[in-house]
Coordinates of N, CA, C and O in Angstrom, one line a residue:
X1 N 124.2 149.3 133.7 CA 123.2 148.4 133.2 C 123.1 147.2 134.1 O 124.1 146.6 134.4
X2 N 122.2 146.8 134.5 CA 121.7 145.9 135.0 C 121.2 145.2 134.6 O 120.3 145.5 133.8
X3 N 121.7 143.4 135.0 CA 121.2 142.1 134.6 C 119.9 141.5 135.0 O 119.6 141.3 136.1
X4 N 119.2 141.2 134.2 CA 117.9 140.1 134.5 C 118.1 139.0 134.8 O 118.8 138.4 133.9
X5 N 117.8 138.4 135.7 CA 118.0 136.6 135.5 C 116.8 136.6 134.7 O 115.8 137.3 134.7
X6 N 117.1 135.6 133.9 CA 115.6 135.1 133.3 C 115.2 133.5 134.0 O 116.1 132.6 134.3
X7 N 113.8 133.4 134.2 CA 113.4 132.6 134.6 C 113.2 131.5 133.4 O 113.1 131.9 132.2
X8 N 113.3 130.0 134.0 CA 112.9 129.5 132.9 C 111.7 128.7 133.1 O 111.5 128.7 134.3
X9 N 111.0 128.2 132.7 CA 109.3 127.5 132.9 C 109.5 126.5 133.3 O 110.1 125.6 132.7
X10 N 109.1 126.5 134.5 CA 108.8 125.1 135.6 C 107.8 124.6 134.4 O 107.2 125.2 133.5
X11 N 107.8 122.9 134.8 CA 106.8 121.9 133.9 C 106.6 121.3 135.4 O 107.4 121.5 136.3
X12 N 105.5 120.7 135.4 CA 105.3 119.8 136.9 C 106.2 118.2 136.1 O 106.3 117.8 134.9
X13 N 106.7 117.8 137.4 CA 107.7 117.0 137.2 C 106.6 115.4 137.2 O 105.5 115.1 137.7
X14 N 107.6 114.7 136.4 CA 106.5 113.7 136.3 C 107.0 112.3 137.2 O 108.2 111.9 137.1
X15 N 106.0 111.6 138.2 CA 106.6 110.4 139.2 C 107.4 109.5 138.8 O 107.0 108.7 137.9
X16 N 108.8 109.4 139.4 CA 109.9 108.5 139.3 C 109.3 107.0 139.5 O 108.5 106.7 140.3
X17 N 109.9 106.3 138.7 CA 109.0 104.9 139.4 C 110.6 104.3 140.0 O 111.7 104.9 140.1
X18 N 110.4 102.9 140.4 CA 111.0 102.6 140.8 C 112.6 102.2 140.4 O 113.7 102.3 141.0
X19 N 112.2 101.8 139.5 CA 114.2 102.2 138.2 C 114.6 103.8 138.2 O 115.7 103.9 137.6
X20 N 114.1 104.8 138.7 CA 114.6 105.5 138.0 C 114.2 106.5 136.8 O 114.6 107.6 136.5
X21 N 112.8 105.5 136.1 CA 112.0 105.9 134.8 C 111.2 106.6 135.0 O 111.1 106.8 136.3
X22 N 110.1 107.5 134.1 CA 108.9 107.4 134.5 C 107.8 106.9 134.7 O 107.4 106.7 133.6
X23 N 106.6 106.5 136.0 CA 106.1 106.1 135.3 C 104.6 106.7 134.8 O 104.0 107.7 135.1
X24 N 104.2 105.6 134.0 CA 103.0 106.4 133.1 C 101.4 105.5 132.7 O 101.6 104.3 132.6
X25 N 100.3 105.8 132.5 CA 99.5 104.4 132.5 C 99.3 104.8 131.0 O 99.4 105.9 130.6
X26 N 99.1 103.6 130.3 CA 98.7 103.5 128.7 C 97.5 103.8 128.8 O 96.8 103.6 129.8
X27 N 97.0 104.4 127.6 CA 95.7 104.8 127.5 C 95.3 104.0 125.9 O 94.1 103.7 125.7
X28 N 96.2 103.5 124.8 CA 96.1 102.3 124.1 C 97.3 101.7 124.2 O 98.3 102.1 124.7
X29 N 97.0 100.5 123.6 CA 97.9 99.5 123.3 C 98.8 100.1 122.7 O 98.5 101.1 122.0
X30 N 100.0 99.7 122.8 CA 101.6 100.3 122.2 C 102.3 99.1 122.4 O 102.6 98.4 123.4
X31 N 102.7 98.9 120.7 CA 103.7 97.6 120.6 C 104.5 97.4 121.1 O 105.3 98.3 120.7
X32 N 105.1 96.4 122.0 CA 106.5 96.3 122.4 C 106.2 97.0 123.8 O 107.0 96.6 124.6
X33 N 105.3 97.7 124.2 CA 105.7 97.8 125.7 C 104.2 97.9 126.6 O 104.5 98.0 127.8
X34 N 103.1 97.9 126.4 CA 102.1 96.9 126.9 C 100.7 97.2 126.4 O 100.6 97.6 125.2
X35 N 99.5 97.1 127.3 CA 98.1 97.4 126.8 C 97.7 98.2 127.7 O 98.2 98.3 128.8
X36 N 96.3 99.3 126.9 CA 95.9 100.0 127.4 C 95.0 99.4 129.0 O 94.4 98.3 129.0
X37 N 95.1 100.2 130.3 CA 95.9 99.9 131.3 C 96.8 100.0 132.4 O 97.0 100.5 133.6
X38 N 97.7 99.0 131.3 CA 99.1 98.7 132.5 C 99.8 100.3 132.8 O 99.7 101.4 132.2
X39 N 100.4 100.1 133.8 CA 101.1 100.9 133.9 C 102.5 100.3 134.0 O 102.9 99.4 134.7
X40 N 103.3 101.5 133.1 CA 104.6 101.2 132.4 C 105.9 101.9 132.9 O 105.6 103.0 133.5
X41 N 107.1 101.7 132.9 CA 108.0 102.6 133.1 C 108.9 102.7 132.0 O 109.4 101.7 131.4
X42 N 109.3 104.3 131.8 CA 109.8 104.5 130.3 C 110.6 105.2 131.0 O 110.4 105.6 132.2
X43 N 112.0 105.5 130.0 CA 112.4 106.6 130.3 C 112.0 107.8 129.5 O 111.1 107.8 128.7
X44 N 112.7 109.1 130.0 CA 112.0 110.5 130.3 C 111.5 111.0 128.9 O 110.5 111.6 128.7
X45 N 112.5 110.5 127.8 CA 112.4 111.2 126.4 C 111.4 110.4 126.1 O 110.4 111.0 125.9
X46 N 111.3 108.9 126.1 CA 110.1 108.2 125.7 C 108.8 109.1 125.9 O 108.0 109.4 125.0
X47 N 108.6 109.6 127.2 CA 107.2 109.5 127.5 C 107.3 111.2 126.9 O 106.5 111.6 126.1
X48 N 108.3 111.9 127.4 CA 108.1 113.4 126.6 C 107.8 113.5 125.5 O 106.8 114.2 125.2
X49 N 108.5 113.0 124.7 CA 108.5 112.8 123.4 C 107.8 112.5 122.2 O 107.6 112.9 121.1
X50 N 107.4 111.0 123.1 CA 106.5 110.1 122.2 C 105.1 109.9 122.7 O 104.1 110.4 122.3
X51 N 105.1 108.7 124.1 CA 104.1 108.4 124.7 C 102.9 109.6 125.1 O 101.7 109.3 125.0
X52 N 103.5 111.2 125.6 CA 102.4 111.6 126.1 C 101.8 113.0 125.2 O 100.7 113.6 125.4
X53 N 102.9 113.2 124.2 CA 102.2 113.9 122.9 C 101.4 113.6 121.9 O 100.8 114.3 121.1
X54 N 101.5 112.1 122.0 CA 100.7 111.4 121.0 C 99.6 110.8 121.6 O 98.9 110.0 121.0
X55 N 99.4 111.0 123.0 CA 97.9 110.7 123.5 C 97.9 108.9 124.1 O 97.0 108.4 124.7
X56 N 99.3 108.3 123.6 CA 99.4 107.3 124.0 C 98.9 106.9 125.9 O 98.2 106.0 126.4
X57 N 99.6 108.1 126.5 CA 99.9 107.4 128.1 C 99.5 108.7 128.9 O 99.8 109.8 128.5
X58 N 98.9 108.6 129.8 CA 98.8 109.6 131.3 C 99.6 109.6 132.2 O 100.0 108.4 132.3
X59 N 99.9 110.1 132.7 CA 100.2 110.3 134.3 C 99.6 108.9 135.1 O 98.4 108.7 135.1
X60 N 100.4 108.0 135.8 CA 99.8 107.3 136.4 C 99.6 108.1 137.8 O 100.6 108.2 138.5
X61 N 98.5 108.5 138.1 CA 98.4 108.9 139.5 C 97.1 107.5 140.1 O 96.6 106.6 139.5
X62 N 96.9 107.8 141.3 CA 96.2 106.4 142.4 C 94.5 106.7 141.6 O 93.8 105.8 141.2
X63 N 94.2 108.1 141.5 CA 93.0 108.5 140.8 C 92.9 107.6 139.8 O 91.9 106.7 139.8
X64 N 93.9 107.5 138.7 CA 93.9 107.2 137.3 C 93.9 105.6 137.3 O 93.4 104.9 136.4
X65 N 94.4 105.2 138.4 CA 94.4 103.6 138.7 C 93.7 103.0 139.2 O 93.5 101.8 138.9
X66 N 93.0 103.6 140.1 CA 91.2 103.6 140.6 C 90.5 103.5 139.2 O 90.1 102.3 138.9
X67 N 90.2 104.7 138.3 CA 89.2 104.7 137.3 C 89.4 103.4 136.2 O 88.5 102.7 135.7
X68 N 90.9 103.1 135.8 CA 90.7 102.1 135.3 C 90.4 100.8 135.7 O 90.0 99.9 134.9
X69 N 90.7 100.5 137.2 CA 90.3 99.2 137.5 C 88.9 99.0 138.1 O 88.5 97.9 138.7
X70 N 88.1 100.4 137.8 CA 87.0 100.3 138.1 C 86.2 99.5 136.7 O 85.3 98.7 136.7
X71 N 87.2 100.2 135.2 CA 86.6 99.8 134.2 C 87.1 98.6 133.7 O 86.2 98.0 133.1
X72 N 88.1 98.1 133.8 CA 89.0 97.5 133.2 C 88.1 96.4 132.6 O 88.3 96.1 131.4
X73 N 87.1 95.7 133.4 CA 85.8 94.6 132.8 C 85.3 95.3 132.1 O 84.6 94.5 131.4
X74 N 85.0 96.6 131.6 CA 84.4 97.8 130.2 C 85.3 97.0 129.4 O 84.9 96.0 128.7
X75 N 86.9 97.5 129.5 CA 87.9 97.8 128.5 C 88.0 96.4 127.9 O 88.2 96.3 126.7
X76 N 88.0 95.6 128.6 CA 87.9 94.1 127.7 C 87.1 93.6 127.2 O 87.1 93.0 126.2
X77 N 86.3 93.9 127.7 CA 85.1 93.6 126.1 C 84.9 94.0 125.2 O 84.5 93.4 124.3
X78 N 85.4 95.7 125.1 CA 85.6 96.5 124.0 C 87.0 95.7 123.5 O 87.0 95.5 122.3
X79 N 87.8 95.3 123.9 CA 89.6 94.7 123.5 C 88.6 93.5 122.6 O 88.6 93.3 121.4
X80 N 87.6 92.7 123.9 CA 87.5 91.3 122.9 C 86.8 91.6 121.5 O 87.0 90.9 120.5
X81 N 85.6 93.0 121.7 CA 84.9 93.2 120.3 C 85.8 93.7 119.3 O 85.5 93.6 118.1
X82 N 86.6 94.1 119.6 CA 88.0 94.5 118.6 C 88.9 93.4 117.8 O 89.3 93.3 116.7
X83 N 88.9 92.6 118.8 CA 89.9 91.5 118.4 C 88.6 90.5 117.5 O 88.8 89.8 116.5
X84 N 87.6 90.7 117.9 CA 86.8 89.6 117.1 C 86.9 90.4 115.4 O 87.4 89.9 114.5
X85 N 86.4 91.7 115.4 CA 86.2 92.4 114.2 C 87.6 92.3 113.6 O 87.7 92.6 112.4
X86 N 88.8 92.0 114.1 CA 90.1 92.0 113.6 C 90.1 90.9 112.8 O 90.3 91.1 111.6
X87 N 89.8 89.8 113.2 CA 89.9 88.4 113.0 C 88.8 88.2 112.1 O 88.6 87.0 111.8
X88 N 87.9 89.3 111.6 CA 86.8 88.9 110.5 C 87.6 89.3 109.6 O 88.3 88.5 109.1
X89 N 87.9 90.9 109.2 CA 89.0 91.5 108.7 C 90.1 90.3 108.3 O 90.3 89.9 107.2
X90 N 90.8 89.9 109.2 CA 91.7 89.0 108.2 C 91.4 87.7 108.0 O 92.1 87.0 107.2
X91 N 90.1 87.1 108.6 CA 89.7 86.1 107.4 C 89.3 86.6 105.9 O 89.4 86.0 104.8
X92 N 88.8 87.8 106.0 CA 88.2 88.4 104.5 C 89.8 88.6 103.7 O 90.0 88.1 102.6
X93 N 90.7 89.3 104.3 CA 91.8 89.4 103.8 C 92.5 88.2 103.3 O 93.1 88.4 102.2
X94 N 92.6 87.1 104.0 CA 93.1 86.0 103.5 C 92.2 85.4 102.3 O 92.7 84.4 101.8
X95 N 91.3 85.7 102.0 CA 90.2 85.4 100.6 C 90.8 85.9 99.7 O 90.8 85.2 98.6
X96 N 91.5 87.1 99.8 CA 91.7 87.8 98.5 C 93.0 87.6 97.5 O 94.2 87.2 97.6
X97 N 92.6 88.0 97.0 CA 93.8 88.1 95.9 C 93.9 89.8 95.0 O 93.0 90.3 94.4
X98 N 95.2 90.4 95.0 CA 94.8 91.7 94.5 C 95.7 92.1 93.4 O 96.8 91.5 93.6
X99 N 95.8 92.7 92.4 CA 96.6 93.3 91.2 C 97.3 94.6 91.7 O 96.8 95.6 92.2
X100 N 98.0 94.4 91.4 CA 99.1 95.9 91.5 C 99.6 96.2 90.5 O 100.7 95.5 90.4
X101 N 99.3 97.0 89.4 CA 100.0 97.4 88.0 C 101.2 98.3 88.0 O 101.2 99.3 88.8
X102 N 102.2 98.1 87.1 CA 103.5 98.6 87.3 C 104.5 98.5 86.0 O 104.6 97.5 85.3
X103 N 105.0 99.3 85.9 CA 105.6 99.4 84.7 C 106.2 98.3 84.9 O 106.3 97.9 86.1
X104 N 106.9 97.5 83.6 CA 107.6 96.7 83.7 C 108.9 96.5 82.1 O 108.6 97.1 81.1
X105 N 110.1 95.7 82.1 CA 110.4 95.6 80.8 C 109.9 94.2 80.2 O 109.0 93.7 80.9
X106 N 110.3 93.7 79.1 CA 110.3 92.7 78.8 C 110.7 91.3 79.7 O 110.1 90.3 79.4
X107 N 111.5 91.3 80.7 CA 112.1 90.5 81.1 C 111.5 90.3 82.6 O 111.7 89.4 83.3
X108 N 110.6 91.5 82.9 CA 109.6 91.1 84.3 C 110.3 91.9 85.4 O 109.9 92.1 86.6
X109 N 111.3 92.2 84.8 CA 112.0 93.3 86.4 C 110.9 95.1 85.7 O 110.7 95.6 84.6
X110 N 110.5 95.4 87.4 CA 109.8 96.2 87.2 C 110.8 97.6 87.8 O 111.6 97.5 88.7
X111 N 110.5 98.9 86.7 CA 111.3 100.1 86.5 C 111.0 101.0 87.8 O 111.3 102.1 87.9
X112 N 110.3 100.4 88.7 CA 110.3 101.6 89.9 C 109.8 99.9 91.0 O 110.0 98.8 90.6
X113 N 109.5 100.0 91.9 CA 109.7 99.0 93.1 C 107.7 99.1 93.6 O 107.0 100.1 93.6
X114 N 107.5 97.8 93.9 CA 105.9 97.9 94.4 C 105.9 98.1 96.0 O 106.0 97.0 96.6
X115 N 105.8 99.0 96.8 CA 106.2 98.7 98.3 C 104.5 98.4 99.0 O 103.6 97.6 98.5
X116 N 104.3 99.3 100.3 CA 103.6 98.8 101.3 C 102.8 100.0 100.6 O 101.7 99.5 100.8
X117 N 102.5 101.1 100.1 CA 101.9 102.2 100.1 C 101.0 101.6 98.4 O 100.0 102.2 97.9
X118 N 101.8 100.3 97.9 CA 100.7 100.4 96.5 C 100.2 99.5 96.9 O 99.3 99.3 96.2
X119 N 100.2 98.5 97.9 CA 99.4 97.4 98.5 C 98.4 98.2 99.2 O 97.3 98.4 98.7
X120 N 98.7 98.7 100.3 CA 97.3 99.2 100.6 C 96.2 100.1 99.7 O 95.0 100.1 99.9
X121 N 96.8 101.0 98.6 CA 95.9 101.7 97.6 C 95.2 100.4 96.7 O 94.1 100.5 96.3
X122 N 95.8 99.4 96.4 CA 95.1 98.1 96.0 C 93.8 97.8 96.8 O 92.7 97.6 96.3
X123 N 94.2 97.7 98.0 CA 93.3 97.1 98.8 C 91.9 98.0 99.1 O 90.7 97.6 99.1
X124 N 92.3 99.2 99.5 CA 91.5 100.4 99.3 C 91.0 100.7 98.5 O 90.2 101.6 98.8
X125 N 91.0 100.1 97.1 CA 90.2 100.1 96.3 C 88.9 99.0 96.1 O 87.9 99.1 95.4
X126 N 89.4 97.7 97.1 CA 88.9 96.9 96.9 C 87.8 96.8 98.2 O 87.0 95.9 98.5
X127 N 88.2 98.1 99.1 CA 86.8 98.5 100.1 C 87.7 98.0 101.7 O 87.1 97.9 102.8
X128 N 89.1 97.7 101.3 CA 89.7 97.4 102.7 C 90.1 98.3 103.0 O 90.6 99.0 102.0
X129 N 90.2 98.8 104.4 CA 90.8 100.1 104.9 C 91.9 99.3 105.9 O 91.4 98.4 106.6
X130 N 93.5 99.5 106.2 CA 94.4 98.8 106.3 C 95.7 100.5 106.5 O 95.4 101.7 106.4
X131 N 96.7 100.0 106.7 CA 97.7 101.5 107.2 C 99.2 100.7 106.5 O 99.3 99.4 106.5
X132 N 100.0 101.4 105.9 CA 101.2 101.0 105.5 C 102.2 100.3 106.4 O 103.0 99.4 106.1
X133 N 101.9 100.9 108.2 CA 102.3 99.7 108.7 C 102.3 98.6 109.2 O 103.0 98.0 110.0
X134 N 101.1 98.2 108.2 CA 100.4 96.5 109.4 C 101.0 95.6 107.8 O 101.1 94.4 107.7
X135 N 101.2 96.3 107.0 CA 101.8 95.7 106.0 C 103.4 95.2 106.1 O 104.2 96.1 106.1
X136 N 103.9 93.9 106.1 CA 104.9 93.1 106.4 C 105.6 92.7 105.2 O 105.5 91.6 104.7
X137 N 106.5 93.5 104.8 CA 107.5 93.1 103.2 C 108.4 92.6 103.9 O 108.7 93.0 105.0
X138 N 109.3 91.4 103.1 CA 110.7 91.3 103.5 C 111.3 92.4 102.7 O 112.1 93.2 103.2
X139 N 111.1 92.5 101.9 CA 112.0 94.2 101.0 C 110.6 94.3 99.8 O 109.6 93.6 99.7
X140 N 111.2 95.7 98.9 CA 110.0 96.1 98.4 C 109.7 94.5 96.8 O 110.4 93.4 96.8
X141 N 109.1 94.8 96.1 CA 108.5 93.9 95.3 C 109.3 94.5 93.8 O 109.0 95.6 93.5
X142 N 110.4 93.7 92.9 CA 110.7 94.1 92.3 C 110.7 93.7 90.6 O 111.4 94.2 89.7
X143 N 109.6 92.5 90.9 CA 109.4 91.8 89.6 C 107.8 91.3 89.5 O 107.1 91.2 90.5
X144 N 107.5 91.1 88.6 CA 106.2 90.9 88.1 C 106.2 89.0 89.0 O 107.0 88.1 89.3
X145 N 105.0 89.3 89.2 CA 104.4 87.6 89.6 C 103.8 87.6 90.7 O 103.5 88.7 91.1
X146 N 103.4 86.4 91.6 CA 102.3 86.5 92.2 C 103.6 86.5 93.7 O 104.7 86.1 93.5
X147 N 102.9 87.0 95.0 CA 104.0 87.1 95.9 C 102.7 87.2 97.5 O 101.7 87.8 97.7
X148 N 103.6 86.3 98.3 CA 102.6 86.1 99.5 C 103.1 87.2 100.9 O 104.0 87.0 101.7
X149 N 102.1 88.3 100.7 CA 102.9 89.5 102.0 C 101.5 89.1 103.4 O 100.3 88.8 103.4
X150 N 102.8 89.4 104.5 CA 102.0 89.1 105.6 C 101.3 90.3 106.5 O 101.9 91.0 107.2
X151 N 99.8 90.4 106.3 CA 99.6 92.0 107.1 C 99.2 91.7 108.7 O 98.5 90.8 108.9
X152 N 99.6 92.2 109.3 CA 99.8 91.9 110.8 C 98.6 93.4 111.5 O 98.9 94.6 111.9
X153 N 97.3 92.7 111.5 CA 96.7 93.7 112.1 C 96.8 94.3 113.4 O 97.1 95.5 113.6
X154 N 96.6 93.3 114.2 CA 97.1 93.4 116.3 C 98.0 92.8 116.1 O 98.4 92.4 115.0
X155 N 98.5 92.5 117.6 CA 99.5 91.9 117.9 C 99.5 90.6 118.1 O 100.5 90.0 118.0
X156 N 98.1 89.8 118.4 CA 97.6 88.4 118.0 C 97.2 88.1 116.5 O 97.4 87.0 115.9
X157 N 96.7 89.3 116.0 CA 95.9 88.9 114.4 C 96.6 89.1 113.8 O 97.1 90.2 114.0
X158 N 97.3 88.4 112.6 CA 97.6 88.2 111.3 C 97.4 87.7 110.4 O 96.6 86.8 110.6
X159 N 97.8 87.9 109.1 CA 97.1 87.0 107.9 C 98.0 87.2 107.0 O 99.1 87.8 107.0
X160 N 97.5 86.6 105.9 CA 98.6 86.4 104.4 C 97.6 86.7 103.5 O 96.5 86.3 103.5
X161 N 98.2 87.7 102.6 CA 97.0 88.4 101.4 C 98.4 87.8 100.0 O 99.7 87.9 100.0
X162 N 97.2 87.2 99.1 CA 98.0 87.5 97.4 C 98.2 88.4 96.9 O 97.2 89.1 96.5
X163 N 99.3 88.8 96.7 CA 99.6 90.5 95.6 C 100.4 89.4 94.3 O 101.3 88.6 94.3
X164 N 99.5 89.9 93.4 CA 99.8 89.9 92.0 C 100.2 91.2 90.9 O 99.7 92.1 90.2
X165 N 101.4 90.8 91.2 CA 102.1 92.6 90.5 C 102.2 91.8 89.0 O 102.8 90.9 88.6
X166 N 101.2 93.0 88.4 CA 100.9 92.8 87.1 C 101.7 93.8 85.9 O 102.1 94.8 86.3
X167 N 101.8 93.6 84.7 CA 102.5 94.8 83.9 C 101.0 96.1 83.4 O 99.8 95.9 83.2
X168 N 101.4 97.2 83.5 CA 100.3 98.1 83.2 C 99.7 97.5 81.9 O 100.0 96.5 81.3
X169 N 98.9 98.4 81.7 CA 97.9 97.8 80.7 C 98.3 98.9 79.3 O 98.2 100.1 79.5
X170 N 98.7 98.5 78.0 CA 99.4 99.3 77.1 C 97.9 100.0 77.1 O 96.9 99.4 77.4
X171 N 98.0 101.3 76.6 CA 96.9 101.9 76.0 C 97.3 102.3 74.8 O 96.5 102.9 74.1

């Protein structure tokens, strides 16, 4: 009987930057490590893993760094029409004030916890569209009363919304 080697599937290897990492150009903004653009150097699992299955980052090749700095005067105006529409968004947000109903006992400690998932269905009802993580708890909400949470839309824009965790309504 005779052995097969099995081959295993070449991937095209992706350019070393100068640490060692790879590097890669952002295609958006990604917190903590820059704007759509720059070109970044990650290590390998980062970009395998995270950066380039999620549509985050490219291949920085000379092509790719050409086309963006051909646009890059496009890309900021679209960044600045973004950042302005953010900053309407959280002045409207800072207006509001919102109810979150929740069981409660007599004494105001509530029997299950209010987190970031009943704040934004609050808000969504109220015609704001918002993501569980621009929502900023120090821990979840565990008593009836009024409580000041911070939603962090970009990484410049933030604001302060009122949540008023209220007792359900007896029927």
């Amino acid at each position: 009987m005779t052995t097969r080697k099995m081959r295993t599937p070449t991937f095209p290897r992706l350019p070393k930057g100068p640490n060692g990492g790879i590097q890669l150009m952002l295609i958006q903004n990604v917190e903590h490590l820059g704007k759509a653009g720059d070109v970044v150097e990650v290590k390998p699992g980062h970009a395998n893993n995270y950066l380039l299955p999620e549509g985050l980052a490219i291949v920085a090749t000379d092509h790719h760094k050409r086309m963006v700095d051909k646009h890059r005067a496009k890309l900021a105006e679209i960044e600045k029409q973004r950042l302005a529409s953010l900053r309407q968004l959280a002045d409207q947000l800072s207006k509001q004030s919102i109810n979150v109903e929740a069981n409660a006992n007599d004494e105001g400690h509530l029997y299950g916890s209010v987190g970031a998932t009943e704040i934004v269905s609050a808000l969504k009802a109220n015609g704001f569209t918002i993501t569980s993580e621009q929502v900023r708890l120090e821990g979840v909400l565990k008593e009836l009363g009024l409580y000041t949470v911070k939603i962090q839309l970009h990484q410049e824009v933030g604001t302060e919304l009122k949540v008023w965790v209220v007792p359900t309504a007896a029927n």
